[in-house]
Structures are given as structure tokens and as C-alpha cells.
PDB file of C-alpha atoms in Angstrom:
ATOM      1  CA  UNK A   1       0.000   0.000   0.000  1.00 69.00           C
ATOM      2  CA  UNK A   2       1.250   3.538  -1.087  1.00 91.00           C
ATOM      3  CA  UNK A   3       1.189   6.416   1.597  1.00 97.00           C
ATOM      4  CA  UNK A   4       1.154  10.224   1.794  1.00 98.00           C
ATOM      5  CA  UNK A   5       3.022  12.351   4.324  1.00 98.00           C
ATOM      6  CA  UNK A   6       2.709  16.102   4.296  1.00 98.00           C
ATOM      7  CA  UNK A   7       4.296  18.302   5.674  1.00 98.00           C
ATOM      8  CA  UNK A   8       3.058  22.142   6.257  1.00 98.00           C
ATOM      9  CA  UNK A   9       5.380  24.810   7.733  1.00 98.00           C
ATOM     10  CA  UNK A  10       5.818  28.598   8.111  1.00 98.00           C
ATOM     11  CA  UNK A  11       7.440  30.678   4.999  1.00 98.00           C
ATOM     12  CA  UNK A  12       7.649  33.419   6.953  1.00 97.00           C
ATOM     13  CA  UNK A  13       9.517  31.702   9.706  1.00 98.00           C
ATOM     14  CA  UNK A  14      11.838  30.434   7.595  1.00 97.00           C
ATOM     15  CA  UNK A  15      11.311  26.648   8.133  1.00 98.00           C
ATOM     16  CA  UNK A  16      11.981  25.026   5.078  1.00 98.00           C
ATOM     17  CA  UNK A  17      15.238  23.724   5.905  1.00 98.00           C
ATOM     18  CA  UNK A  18      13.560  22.069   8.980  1.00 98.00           C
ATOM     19  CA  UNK A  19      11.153  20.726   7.150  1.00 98.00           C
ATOM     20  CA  UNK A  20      13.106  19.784   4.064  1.00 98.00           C
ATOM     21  CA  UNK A  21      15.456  18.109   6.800  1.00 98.00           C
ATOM     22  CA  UNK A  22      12.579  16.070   8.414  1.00 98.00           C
ATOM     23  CA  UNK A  23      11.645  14.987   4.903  1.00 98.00           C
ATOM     24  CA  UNK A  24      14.505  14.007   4.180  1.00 98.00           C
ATOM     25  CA  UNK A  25      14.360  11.728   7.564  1.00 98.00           C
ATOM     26  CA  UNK A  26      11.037  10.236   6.957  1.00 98.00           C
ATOM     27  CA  UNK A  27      12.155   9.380   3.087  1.00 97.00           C
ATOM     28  CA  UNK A  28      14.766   7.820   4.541  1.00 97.00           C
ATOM     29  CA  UNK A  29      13.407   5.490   7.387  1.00 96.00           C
ATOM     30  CA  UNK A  30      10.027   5.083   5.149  1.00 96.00           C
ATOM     31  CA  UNK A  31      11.828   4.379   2.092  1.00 94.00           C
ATOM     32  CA  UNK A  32       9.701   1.438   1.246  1.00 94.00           C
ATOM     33  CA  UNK A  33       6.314   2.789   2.643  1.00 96.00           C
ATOM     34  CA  UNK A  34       6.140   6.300   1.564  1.00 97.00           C
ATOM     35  CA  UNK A  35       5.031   6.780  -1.966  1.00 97.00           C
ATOM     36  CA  UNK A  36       5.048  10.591  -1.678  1.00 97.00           C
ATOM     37  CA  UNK A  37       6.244  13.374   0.492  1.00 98.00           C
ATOM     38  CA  UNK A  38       4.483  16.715   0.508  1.00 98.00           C
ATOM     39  CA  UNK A  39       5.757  20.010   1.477  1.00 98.00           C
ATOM     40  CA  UNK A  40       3.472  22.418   2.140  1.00 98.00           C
ATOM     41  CA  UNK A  41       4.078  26.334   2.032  1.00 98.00           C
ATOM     42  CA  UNK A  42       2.051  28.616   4.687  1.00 98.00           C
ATOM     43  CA  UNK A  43       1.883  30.958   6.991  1.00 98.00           C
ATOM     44  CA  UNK A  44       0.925  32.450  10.445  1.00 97.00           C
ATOM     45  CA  UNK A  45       3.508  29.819  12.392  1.00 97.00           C
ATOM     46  CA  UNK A  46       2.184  26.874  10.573  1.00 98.00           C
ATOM     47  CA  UNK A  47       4.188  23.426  11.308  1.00 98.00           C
ATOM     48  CA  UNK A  48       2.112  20.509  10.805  1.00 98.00           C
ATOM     49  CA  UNK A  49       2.606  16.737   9.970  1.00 98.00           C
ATOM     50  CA  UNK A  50       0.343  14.494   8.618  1.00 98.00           C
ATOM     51  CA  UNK A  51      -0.236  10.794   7.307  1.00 98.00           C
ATOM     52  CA  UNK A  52      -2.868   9.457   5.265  1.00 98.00           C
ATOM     53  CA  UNK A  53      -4.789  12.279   6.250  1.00 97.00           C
ATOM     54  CA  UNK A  54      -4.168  12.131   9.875  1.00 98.00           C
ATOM     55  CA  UNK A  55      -2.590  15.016  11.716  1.00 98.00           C
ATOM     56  CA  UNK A  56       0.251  13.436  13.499  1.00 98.00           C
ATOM     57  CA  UNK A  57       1.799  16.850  14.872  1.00 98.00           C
ATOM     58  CA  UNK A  58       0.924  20.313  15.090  1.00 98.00           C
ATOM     59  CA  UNK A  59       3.335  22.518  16.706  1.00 98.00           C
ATOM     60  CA  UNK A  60       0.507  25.412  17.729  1.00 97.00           C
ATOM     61  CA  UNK A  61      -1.296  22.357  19.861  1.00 98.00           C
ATOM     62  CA  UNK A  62       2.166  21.123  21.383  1.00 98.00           C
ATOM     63  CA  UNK A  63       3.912  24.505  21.523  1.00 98.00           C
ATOM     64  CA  UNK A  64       7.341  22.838  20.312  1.00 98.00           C
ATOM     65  CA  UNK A  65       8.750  21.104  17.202  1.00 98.00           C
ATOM     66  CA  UNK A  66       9.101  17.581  17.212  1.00 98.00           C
ATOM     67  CA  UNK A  67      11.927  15.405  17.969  1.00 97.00           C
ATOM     68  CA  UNK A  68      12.697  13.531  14.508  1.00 97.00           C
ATOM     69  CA  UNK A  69      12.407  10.678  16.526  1.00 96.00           C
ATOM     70  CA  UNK A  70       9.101  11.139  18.104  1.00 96.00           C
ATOM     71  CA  UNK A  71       7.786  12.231  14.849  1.00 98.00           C
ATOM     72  CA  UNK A  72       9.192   8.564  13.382  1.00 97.00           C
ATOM     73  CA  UNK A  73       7.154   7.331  15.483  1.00 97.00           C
ATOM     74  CA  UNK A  74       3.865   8.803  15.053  1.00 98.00           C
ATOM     75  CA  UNK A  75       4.020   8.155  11.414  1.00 98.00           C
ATOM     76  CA  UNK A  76       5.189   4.565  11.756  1.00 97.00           C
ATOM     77  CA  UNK A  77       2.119   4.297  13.936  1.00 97.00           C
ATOM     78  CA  UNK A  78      -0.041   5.575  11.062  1.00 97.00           C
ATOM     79  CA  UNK A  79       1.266   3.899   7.976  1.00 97.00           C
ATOM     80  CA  UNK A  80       3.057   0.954   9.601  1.00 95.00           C
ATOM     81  CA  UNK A  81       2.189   0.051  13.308  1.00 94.00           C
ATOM     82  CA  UNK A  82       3.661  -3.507  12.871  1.00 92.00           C
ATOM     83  CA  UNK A  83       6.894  -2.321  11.558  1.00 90.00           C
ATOM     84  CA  UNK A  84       9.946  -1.959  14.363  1.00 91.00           C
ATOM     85  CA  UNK A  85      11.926   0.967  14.243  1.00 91.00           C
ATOM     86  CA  UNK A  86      14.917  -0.477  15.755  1.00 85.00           C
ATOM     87  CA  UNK A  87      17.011   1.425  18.218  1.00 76.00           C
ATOM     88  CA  UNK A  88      14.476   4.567  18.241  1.00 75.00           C
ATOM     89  CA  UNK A  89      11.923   2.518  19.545  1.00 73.00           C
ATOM     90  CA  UNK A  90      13.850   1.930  22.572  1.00 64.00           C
ATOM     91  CA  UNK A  91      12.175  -1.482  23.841  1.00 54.00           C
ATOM     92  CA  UNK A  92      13.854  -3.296  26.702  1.00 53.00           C
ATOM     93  CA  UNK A  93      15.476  -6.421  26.006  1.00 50.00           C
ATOM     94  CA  UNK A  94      13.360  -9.796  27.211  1.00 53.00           C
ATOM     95  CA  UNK A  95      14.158 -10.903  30.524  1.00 55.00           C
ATOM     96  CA  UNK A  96      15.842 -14.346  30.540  1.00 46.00           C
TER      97      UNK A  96
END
């Protein structure tokens, strides 16, 4: 299955590096998932991610920018919740 990330930020902030940066980062970890990446130009503080539709991140509702691996996450658990993101998932080895 093909999915669609988007990502919306703030021309007059200046946050297209960020955001090209972040692309960049999901392209990379989603390589075999992602059939397109959006950027999306606005304005008035904008920074918002989505996935298939669903707002994943909003940086006016959480006051801060995500960590690019907290925003792995929340896409992973959008367009792949089965798949394992290795070390950034952080689970603690089984107990023996």
C-alpha cells in the first residue's frame, strides 16, 4: 500500500530547511512505505505533519517542534504500526 506524508510549515519563519530536513528523515526510514512526500508552504507559524490524512503533529497544539524521533514514530504508527523501528523505539530487552 502507497502512503502520503505532508508536511506544512511557516514561509515566513523560515522553516523550510527544517522541514526539508525532516523529509529528508522520513524518506529515509520510510523508504519502502512512503510513496510521496508533501511540502506544504504557509503561513501564520504553521508546522504541521500528517499521514494518510491524519494530523500526526501540530506545533501550535504542542507549543514545540518535534523530535525527529518522536515524529518517526507517530508516522510509523499511522502507515506501519507492525513495523519496528529499531534502536528509536527503545524497547527493553526480554528478561531471561
Amino acid at each position: 500500500m502507497s502512503h502520503r506524508v505532508e508536511i506544512r510549515y511557516c514561509t515566513q519563519c523560515r522553516w523550510l530547511l527544517r522541514a526539508a530536513w525532516m523529509a529528508q528523515e522520513l524518506l529515509t526510514t520510510f523508504d519502502s512505505e512512503l510513496s510521496e512526500l508533501a511540502l506544504q508552504p504557509g503561513t501564520g507559524g504553521i508546522f504541521e505533519v500528517s499521514a494518510d490524512g491524519v494530523l500526526v503533529w501540530s506545533r501550535k497544539e504542542r507549543g514545540r517542534f518535534p523530535e525527529i524521533t518522536e515524529l518517526k514514530q507517530l508516522v510509523r504508527d499511522v502507515i506501519a504500526p507492525e513495523r519496528d523501528l529499531g534502536h528509536i523505539d527503545r524497547k527493553p530487552s526480554p528478561q531471561s
